[in-house]
Amino acid sequence: MTDPARSISSAARFGLTESRAERDLRAAGLWGEVGPVPEYEVTLTALSRSPDPDLALRGLDRIRESDPDGWPDLRAAITEDRRLRGRLLAVLGSSSALADFLATRHGAWRRLGGGATDVDGYTATLLSAVGADDSDVSPQGPVAALRGPEAVRALKFAYRGLLLEVAADDLGHLVEPGQAAPSYEQVAGQLSDLAEAALRAALAVAWAENGGAPAQAKARLAVIAMGKCGGHELNYVSDVDVVFVAEDDAALATRVASAMMRVGHEACFEVDAALRPEGKAGALVRTLDGHAAYYKRWARTWEFQALLKARPIAGDADLGAGYLDVVRPMVWTAADRENFVTDVQAMRRRVEKHVPSELLERELKLGRGGLRDVEFAVQLLQLVHGRTDETLRLGSTVDALAALGAGGYVGRTDAVELADSYRFLRTLEHRLQLQRLRRTHLFPAEHETDDLRWLARAAGVGPERGRSAGQVLLAEFRRHANRIRRLHQKLFYRPLLEAVSRVPTSALRLTAEQAQARLAALGYTSPDGALQHIKALTAGVSRRAAIQTALLPVLLDLLGHTPDPDGGLLAYRKVSEALAATPWYLRVLRDEGAVAERLAILLGTSKLVPDLIVRAPEVLRLLADPKELTVRDPAEVAASLRNAVNRHGYLGNAVTAARSLRRHELLRIACADLLGFMEVLSVCAALSSVWSAVLQASLAVVDRAESAAAGGRLATIAVIGMGRLGGAELGYGSDADVMFVCEPTAGVSDSDALKYAGRVAQSVRKLLGSPSQDPPLQVDVDLRPEGRQGPLVRTLESYRAYYAQWSEVWEAQALLRACPVAGDDDLGARFIAMIDPVRYPAGGLDSVHIREIRRIKARVDTERLPRGADPTTHTKLGRGGLADIEWTLQLLQLRHAHTHPSLRTTSTVDGLRAAAEVGLIARADADALCEAWLLATRVRNAATLVRGKQTDQVPTHGRELAAVACALGHALDEDPGVFLDSYRRTTRRARAIVEHLFYDD
């Protein structure tokens, strides 16, 4: 007697878990009294590799029961024929529907052993099934001999037999790994070819049912495949979308089309004509002129999207070709329609909303990260860029993705990843539909472990690292869905895409003369020169040239809305040529629409920014996010500088690294400033912070080198910021006014300490001020005691003695903005404590000192203003400019800071506000002075950015004036004279207040 436990265990060895498994195996002659029959063990081993061994065994049992006489032959065949065994058991373990077919069609299994029907033979096979002559070359094709239910039945069995062969080709490698595994594209192509053949056979039956020979009929009819069939990427079970076009007898053509749809539906699959003009409410058949009139006048955006895949597949070939000739030009100009991109994006959102929320993450087709996400993104890119690039005019999603990647419209990695994920989901879709030959797109739920296991095995996914096959499949599904969703969001909602679509197709295909005219219309004063830049950027067939070709129509338009389109385009060419070897440069411009838009503003406004970009291109990445441009902690900047400097042993390289990081920060701040993301005080504070960090890092590395050479550190050094550096009010071209103070270390004489500190200070100034491609870093020490005649460095006690005996009132005024910025913190703090009595003198200023300050100010006004400068528009020394306001505040500080501690600040704005708080200035006057100071500072910074070099003079005409006005937020189409009048009005009022406060006692 057989041991039940042993028998069940033995059957389970082959993946068979059902209680009936051993009985069915015995009935099939595959199982003996104590286990598998040895000669059939190879069959059982193959059975265990089937996606569902139990399902496969049930299928075998049904074939045996339905055809007991033929079973011995089948059993012998699957034992001896490895190819047949793999294909048959894979199909039986994957599809109960195909098992039904094999059980009802005796001997149908034999077609899995020999050579499969060639794709080119599908049409002949199906036409033969309905009694049609494949050799009939009449425009409408052959006419079937069979009609009605008999034709349907014959076509159904023939179609199902060919479908069985396709499935066997698709699945055989799962059971017998040595068999070739076809690609997704091959399987989808076979299914599409099979559907075309079925429609041709159905059309032959339809003609037979409506009057016989179409050659004698008074109607011409062409069948146009749409959707997945048109794109040659059909599923196992899917509606086949079609459109009919006819000429002559419309009534007859309609009857034939209706009959074809009915026969196709009853025999093979649903034939859907809902994509025709006006949808289900429209006429089933239209003439060529009728189609043309509809698409020209009434068609909506989605209808042109649907036409992307249109392809004649049956009926009158000339009429089908004529249909394409009519609709294709309209497809490739659809992106010119108003709101085209937003319409397509809105349609995708509507489709997604139709999916129940509980199924949204499991829907392979319509859900988040599903097939539609890929298809919508690819089709939108095709419609926008395919207007001029014919290589994108492809029906297959995978082929179109490859073309988009090759043409530079999509990143290579993005294209490959998206295509891989699309293939993965389509493969899962195929397996799910094969199971029962029903249209489904629903991935199993996490708790449906049996379904997950079956689907994983059917998709060739096995267990991995302690996880079951179902768990691995679930993780893979989520990974691919998340990747698709991420890339969909990146590509489908790319801002640049909408900008490209707004450029008319006609503007993308201009002759040289037309291009010059368009460039002139966009605001380019030298269209010839602009055209040369365009040719240089797009020359050749490289990927770089292809991306530039896609970018330039948008960039030209964006640059046309800047103050200097010509200069901006020249700058763009220089930047592009300089960064030609930077792999991510064009990719960022293509994929991040905000970067392209903001770069155009920067290049068309500033001459300083392009030079900085060439030397610090990494800042371009920050343009995508305003926060990245603006939110940078000064301590973080200082730490980065120190770390960069400390990595270099050679002094010159260390300081070069410091200058490099300063360049990066200068560009970051300039971009944020020009784009309106930073207020002027934040700009000045950031520039000052960067300067301080550069000084700190440079001083540290020079001090370390000098200490090593001297056998030890002979002095501690502090750097005191003066002027705008001390007040944290630096501009883009400002020098760093500083003083160096030192203190001998224990046991070192003042003389040795001063020599040591002098060498350090001189090295810092020399290294930072040496010529380079970067903006200069001049360390100015002219505000030190005795000016240029005095020593570069003094000890703290030397400063104390000098200020006690020799200092003049202008030196006390200069000290008002003194602030430690680098070096030893304790020494810097003691220096500040030492100078406080000097800059905030007890009792204020006497009348003699007040007159002296006024005299010096009057001398500055008359002698320092550059020859030819306009005193009404000179931001620093002009009337109501920076110097007027700062001298006025500083006089108040010298006179009253001893009694009003709130005046003890290095900030001009804070000082003015404090003066108003304590009643030294009327609130309205303080506000007016603050407004003028902030405006002059902004204008000074903007003028420097626009001209590319330090300047204090406001441009008074031309593009530079327009650029400065735009940099300050004025609209390009606004008269820049309005800005100039506003500046003069603001500074005139400030001048009147200064004259009252500065000169009146």
XYZ file of C-alpha atoms in Angstrom, residues 205-700:
496
model
C -16.461 37.899 -44.825
C -18.158 41.318 -44.659
C -17.838 41.773 -48.420
C -19.251 38.285 -48.932
C -22.262 39.169 -46.804
C -22.847 42.416 -48.724
C -22.991 41.630 -52.374
C -20.009 39.485 -53.164
C -16.997 40.657 -55.162
C -15.819 44.112 -54.042
C -14.190 44.655 -57.396
C -17.697 45.040 -58.799
C -19.043 46.946 -55.809
C -19.784 50.626 -55.974
C -17.860 51.455 -52.814
C -14.224 51.788 -51.789
C -13.381 51.141 -48.141
C -10.125 51.421 -46.180
C -9.621 50.311 -42.572
C -7.268 52.466 -40.511
C -5.798 50.944 -37.364
C -5.510 53.264 -34.382
C -4.218 52.876 -30.850
C -1.988 49.956 -29.969
C -2.726 48.069 -33.166
C -1.769 51.117 -35.193
C 1.384 51.455 -33.133
C 2.230 47.769 -33.662
C 2.179 47.146 -29.902
C -1.056 45.234 -29.281
C -1.925 43.212 -26.156
C -3.168 39.625 -26.079
C -6.654 40.888 -25.255
C -7.487 44.401 -26.312
C -9.987 46.372 -28.268
C -8.688 46.966 -31.750
C -9.366 50.603 -32.544
C -10.208 51.406 -36.153
C -11.429 54.254 -38.316
C -13.149 53.753 -41.680
C -12.719 55.914 -44.740
C -14.791 55.313 -47.854
C -15.606 56.712 -51.248
C -18.544 56.275 -53.635
C -21.448 54.277 -52.131
C -21.399 55.336 -48.475
C -24.383 53.144 -47.524
C -22.697 50.008 -48.841
C -19.408 50.948 -47.211
C -21.210 51.428 -43.884
C -22.841 47.996 -44.116
C -19.517 46.383 -44.923
C -17.771 48.196 -42.073
C -20.526 47.173 -39.625
C -20.333 43.568 -40.753
C -16.557 43.556 -40.427
C -16.798 44.845 -36.851
C -19.402 42.202 -35.965
C -17.449 39.301 -37.440
C -14.220 40.489 -35.847
C -15.916 40.835 -32.469
C -17.627 37.451 -32.539
C -14.561 35.607 -33.761
C -11.534 37.369 -32.309
C -11.745 40.604 -30.335
C -13.733 43.793 -29.827
C -13.452 46.075 -32.847
C -13.916 49.648 -31.620
C -14.589 52.608 -33.921
C -15.079 55.139 -31.110
C -11.992 57.124 -32.178
C -13.733 58.209 -35.388
C -14.787 61.842 -35.847
C -17.482 62.773 -33.311
C -16.947 59.442 -31.572
C -19.852 57.028 -31.238
C -22.258 59.797 -32.175
C -20.584 60.297 -35.555
C -21.032 58.461 -38.819
C -19.282 55.093 -38.855
C -17.874 55.759 -42.313
C -16.754 59.076 -43.803
C -15.280 60.129 -47.076
C -11.761 61.449 -47.345
C -13.089 64.993 -47.707
C -15.373 64.441 -44.722
C -12.445 63.435 -42.554
C -10.389 66.377 -43.770
C -13.170 68.882 -43.079
C -13.742 67.509 -39.587
C -10.105 67.513 -38.506
C -9.523 70.986 -39.924
C -12.496 72.536 -38.166
C -13.809 70.497 -35.265
C -11.215 68.057 -33.990
C -10.077 68.360 -30.408
C -6.530 68.016 -29.138
C -6.867 64.380 -28.049
C -8.018 63.385 -31.536
C -4.732 64.517 -33.053
C -2.934 62.644 -30.307
C -4.883 59.507 -31.309
C -3.910 59.988 -34.969
C -0.237 59.589 -34.049
C -0.633 55.835 -34.455
C -2.991 55.799 -37.441
C -1.997 53.168 -40.034
C -3.929 51.623 -42.967
C -4.155 47.860 -42.500
C -6.988 46.557 -44.694
C -9.148 47.411 -47.663
C -8.260 49.885 -50.365
C -4.548 50.624 -49.899
C -4.588 53.760 -52.073
C -7.507 55.182 -50.121
C -5.727 54.385 -46.845
C -2.584 56.146 -48.048
C -4.696 59.128 -49.109
C -6.160 59.267 -45.619
C -2.678 59.487 -44.103
C -1.706 62.181 -46.594
C -4.662 64.229 -45.362
C -4.351 63.777 -41.585
C -0.604 63.498 -41.005
C 0.207 67.172 -41.748
C -2.503 68.169 -39.289
C -1.080 65.864 -36.623
C 2.313 67.523 -36.841
C 0.920 71.029 -36.508
C -1.487 70.196 -33.675
C 0.989 71.524 -31.138
C 0.426 75.004 -32.589
C -3.067 75.002 -31.119
C -3.652 77.376 -28.218
C -3.182 75.688 -24.826
C -2.159 72.464 -26.566
C 0.218 71.257 -23.850
C -2.098 72.166 -20.987
C -4.987 70.419 -22.768
C -3.016 67.175 -23.059
C -1.905 67.425 -19.446
C -5.476 68.046 -18.294
C -6.689 65.038 -20.282
C -4.175 62.763 -18.528
C -5.412 63.999 -15.150
C -9.016 63.316 -16.166
C -8.147 59.774 -17.232
C -6.476 59.142 -13.893
C -9.490 60.428 -11.967
C -11.668 57.721 -13.524
C -9.694 55.018 -11.711
C -11.171 54.110 -8.295
C -8.857 55.409 -5.577
C -8.414 51.957 -4.032
C -7.099 50.633 -7.349
C -4.984 53.597 -8.363
C -1.709 52.011 -7.254
C -2.530 48.613 -8.855
C -3.851 49.704 -12.258
C -1.180 48.815 -14.787
C -2.744 50.898 -17.524
C -4.407 53.991 -16.079
C -3.022 54.242 -12.544
C -0.148 56.273 -11.169
C 3.078 55.085 -12.716
C 1.116 53.049 -15.260
C 1.361 52.559 -18.990
C -0.646 55.668 -19.786
C 1.903 57.811 -17.931
C 4.567 56.630 -20.354
C 2.370 56.910 -23.429
C 1.075 60.397 -22.660
C 4.555 61.726 -21.941
C 6.022 60.192 -25.110
C 3.144 61.327 -27.318
C 3.275 64.875 -25.983
C 7.005 65.084 -26.674
C 6.461 63.623 -30.148
C 3.738 66.111 -31.025
C 5.751 69.116 -29.842
C 9.162 68.204 -31.246
C 8.014 66.059 -34.156
C 6.853 69.171 -35.972
C 10.368 69.588 -37.316
C 12.045 66.291 -36.513
C 10.644 63.530 -38.699
C 12.619 60.852 -36.841
C 10.088 61.191 -34.016
C 7.093 60.324 -36.189
C 6.761 56.753 -35.000
C 3.769 54.770 -33.814
C 5.519 52.494 -31.311
C 5.990 53.911 -27.828
C 9.308 52.131 -27.317
C 10.623 53.182 -30.727
C 9.526 56.764 -30.133
C 11.275 56.776 -26.754
C 14.474 55.587 -28.376
C 14.182 58.324 -31.013
C 13.545 60.967 -28.350
C 16.638 59.809 -26.509
C 18.760 59.693 -29.649
C 17.600 63.166 -30.645
C 18.420 64.661 -27.260
C 14.830 65.545 -26.358
C 14.996 63.136 -23.435
C 18.070 62.168 -21.448
C 19.625 58.892 -22.559
C 19.280 57.376 -19.106
C 15.696 58.590 -18.763
C 14.772 57.110 -22.149
C 16.352 53.736 -21.357
C 14.823 53.547 -17.871
C 11.378 54.566 -19.062
C 11.462 52.033 -21.907
C 12.606 49.254 -19.563
C 9.819 50.002 -17.098
C 7.276 50.215 -19.910
C 8.350 46.800 -21.213
C 8.120 45.363 -17.707
C 4.545 46.580 -17.177
C 3.477 45.514 -20.651
C 4.865 42.033 -19.983
C 2.840 41.818 -16.760
C -0.213 43.022 -18.685
C 0.309 40.272 -21.273
C 0.572 37.578 -18.603
C -2.534 38.771 -16.747
C -4.595 38.822 -19.934
C -3.373 35.430 -21.093
C -4.654 33.724 -17.952
C -8.292 33.793 -19.049
C -8.007 35.756 -22.312
C -9.882 38.617 -20.719
C -9.033 42.278 -20.817
C -7.563 43.175 -17.444
C -4.887 45.550 -16.193
C -5.126 44.972 -12.451
C -2.015 43.912 -10.576
C -2.730 41.481 -7.704
C -3.180 42.939 -4.238
C -0.418 42.397 -1.684
C -2.473 39.806 0.228
C -3.196 37.777 -2.934
C -0.062 35.682 -2.497
C -1.075 32.846 -4.841
C -1.800 35.273 -7.669
C 1.459 37.111 -7.032
C 3.393 33.836 -7.086
C 1.785 32.761 -10.362
C 2.352 36.133 -12.015
C 5.970 36.240 -10.854
C 6.688 32.807 -12.334
C 4.838 33.704 -15.533
C 6.966 36.852 -15.831
C 10.207 34.974 -15.151
C 10.721 36.503 -11.693
C 12.157 34.129 -9.097
C 12.861 34.232 -5.356
C 15.782 36.332 -4.266
C 17.746 36.787 -1.036
C 15.226 35.110 1.207
C 12.227 36.764 -0.441
C 9.607 34.753 -2.282
C 9.006 35.244 -5.992
C 5.780 37.122 -5.214
C 7.564 39.500 -2.848
C 10.288 40.137 -5.402
C 7.666 40.820 -8.085
C 5.772 43.216 -5.814
C 8.972 45.146 -5.069
C 9.870 45.256 -8.763
C 6.395 46.415 -9.706
C 6.544 49.260 -7.203
C 10.057 50.220 -8.304
C 9.067 50.416 -11.954
C 5.803 52.250 -11.190
C 7.617 54.817 -9.042
C 10.241 55.297 -11.727
C 7.589 55.801 -14.393
C 5.718 58.306 -12.246
C 8.893 60.230 -11.489
C 9.956 60.405 -15.117
C 6.395 61.150 -16.242
C 6.263 64.151 -13.931
C 9.676 65.255 -15.146
C 8.900 64.979 -18.852
C 5.153 65.499 -19.079
C 5.071 68.636 -16.955
C 8.375 70.049 -18.196
C 7.929 73.860 -18.379
C 10.145 74.070 -21.431
C 7.758 71.802 -23.298
C 4.993 74.360 -23.125
C 7.411 77.079 -24.170
C 8.483 75.060 -27.213
C 4.861 74.441 -28.157
C 4.197 78.190 -28.150
C 6.748 78.687 -30.929
C 4.727 78.349 -34.150
C 5.667 75.507 -36.448
C 6.218 78.024 -39.224
C 8.865 79.707 -37.082
C 10.703 76.401 -36.746
C 11.106 75.997 -40.498
C 12.364 79.387 -41.659
C 14.637 80.228 -44.547
C 17.645 82.385 -43.722
C 15.782 85.507 -44.841
C 12.686 84.585 -42.859
C 14.811 83.800 -39.812
C 16.441 87.225 -39.991
C 13.033 88.863 -40.194
C 11.779 86.894 -37.208
C 14.904 87.700 -35.189
C 14.425 91.384 -35.968
C 10.814 91.119 -34.838
C 11.973 89.540 -31.578
C 14.155 92.559 -30.848
C 17.568 91.521 -32.184
C 19.339 94.577 -33.586
C 21.800 92.431 -35.557
C 19.810 89.528 -37.045
C 22.730 88.573 -39.292
C 25.012 88.135 -36.294
C 22.331 86.268 -34.358
C 21.847 83.912 -37.293
C 25.573 83.145 -37.310
C 25.433 82.270 -33.600
C 22.473 79.970 -34.265
C 24.283 78.225 -37.107
C 27.376 77.729 -34.962
C 25.350 76.249 -32.122
C 23.311 73.870 -34.288
C 25.938 72.842 -36.854
C 26.563 69.154 -37.402
C 24.664 66.022 -36.507
C 25.877 65.560 -32.948
C 23.533 65.005 -30.039
C 24.629 68.394 -28.685
C 23.541 70.098 -31.903
C 20.198 68.270 -31.780
C 19.513 69.467 -28.244
C 20.510 73.008 -29.193
C 18.147 72.829 -32.149
C 15.317 71.964 -29.766
C 16.305 74.589 -27.202
C 17.069 77.566 -29.410
C 13.557 78.453 -30.601
C 12.556 78.887 -26.967
C 15.772 80.582 -25.894
C 15.611 83.035 -28.792
C 12.131 83.996 -27.711
C 13.171 84.241 -24.058
C 16.226 86.333 -24.927
C 14.000 88.529 -27.074
C 12.235 89.559 -23.876
C 15.454 90.731 -22.213
C 17.126 94.153 -22.483
C 19.941 92.915 -24.721
C 18.929 89.949 -26.921
C 22.043 90.214 -29.093
C 24.405 90.283 -26.141
C 22.469 87.511 -24.464
C 22.696 85.230 -27.522
C 26.417 85.923 -27.874
C 26.862 85.140 -24.182
C 24.838 81.943 -24.590
C 27.067 80.853 -27.444
C 30.209 81.567 -25.410
C 28.854 79.713 -22.399
C 27.727 76.767 -24.546
C 31.103 76.525 -26.268
C 32.961 76.817 -22.969
C 30.799 74.116 -21.375
C 30.716 71.839 -24.416
C 32.513 69.126 -22.459
C 30.242 69.472 -19.422
C 27.860 66.507 -19.839
C 24.981 67.840 -17.773
C 24.862 71.422 -19.106
C 22.419 71.000 -22.003
C 20.543 68.288 -20.130
C 19.734 70.716 -17.323
C 18.529 73.354 -19.789
C 16.349 70.793 -21.570
C 14.921 69.072 -18.517
C 14.565 72.072 -16.192
C 12.506 74.708 -17.956
C 13.015 77.195 -15.127
C 16.782 76.997 -15.618
C 16.551 77.899 -19.316
C 14.151 80.755 -18.622
C 16.247 82.190 -15.805
C 19.497 81.758 -17.682
C 18.060 83.761 -20.580
C 17.180 86.601 -18.198
C 20.680 86.571 -16.723
C 22.504 86.433 -20.058
C 20.325 89.117 -21.644
C 20.805 91.471 -18.691
C 24.319 91.075 -17.294
C 27.822 91.006 -18.729
C 29.321 89.850 -15.451
C 27.245 86.702 -15.053
C 28.300 84.926 -18.302
C 31.991 85.206 -17.415
C 31.302 83.796 -13.965
C 29.193 80.920 -15.352
C 32.056 79.760 -17.552
C 34.237 79.545 -14.431
C 31.545 78.263 -12.041
C 29.041 76.311 -14.163
C 27.801 74.276 -11.192
C 25.713 77.269 -10.110
C 23.456 76.663 -13.137
C 21.960 73.688 -11.317
C 20.837 75.997 -8.528
C 18.680 78.038 -10.916
C 16.006 75.337 -10.759
C 15.167 76.164 -7.148
C 15.141 79.720 -5.719
C 15.802 78.314 -2.256
C 19.063 76.805 -3.440
C 20.129 80.227 -4.683
C 19.196 82.178 -1.596
C 19.277 79.980 1.494
C 22.974 79.574 2.229
C 24.228 79.950 5.773
C 27.307 82.252 5.953
C 28.845 79.833 8.450
C 28.439 77.052 5.904
C 30.145 79.165 3.245
C 33.014 79.928 5.613
C 33.385 76.262 6.542
C 33.443 75.256 2.853
C 36.150 77.804 2.168
C 38.264 76.642 5.088
C 37.925 72.999 4.086
C 38.808 73.733 0.459
C 41.833 75.775 1.448
C 43.066 73.263 4.021
C 43.140 70.494 1.392
C 46.044 72.224 -0.375
C 49.603 72.221 0.867
C 50.933 74.724 -1.660
C 50.091 78.288 -0.690
C 49.191 79.479 -4.176
C 46.818 76.568 -4.754
C 45.186 77.098 -1.396
C 44.399 80.734 -2.111
C 43.271 79.815 -5.634
C 40.761 77.430 -4.057
C 39.506 80.230 -1.836
C 39.086 82.499 -4.832
C 37.283 79.727 -6.701
C 34.697 79.303 -3.970
C 34.323 83.059 -3.744
C 33.589 83.065 -7.483
C 30.907 80.398 -6.974
C 29.277 82.413 -4.202
C 29.538 85.665 -6.133
C 27.705 84.072 -9.072
C 25.076 82.528 -6.813
C 24.361 85.879 -5.187
C 24.361 87.737 -8.514
C 21.845 85.267 -9.972
C 19.561 85.522 -6.962
C 19.840 89.315 -7.081
C 19.079 89.717 -10.796
C 16.199 87.265 -10.624
C 14.637 89.144 -7.727
C 15.068 86.419 -5.117
C 17.193 88.492 -2.683
C 16.678 91.910 -1.125
C 19.482 94.425 -1.397
C 20.515 94.243 2.267
C 20.719 90.460 2.024
C 22.826 90.803 -1.122
C 25.249 93.176 0.567
C 25.439 91.044 3.705
C 26.086 87.910 1.638
C 28.829 89.600 -0.405
C 30.440 90.888 2.780
C 30.207 87.479 4.405
C 31.938 85.889 1.424
C 34.722 88.461 1.533
C 35.173 87.841 5.252
C 35.313 84.083 4.673
C 37.946 84.522 1.937
C 40.051 86.703 4.226
C 39.669 84.273 7.108
C 40.652 81.243 5.012
C 43.521 83.027 3.262
C 44.874 84.489 6.496
C 44.792 81.072 8.148
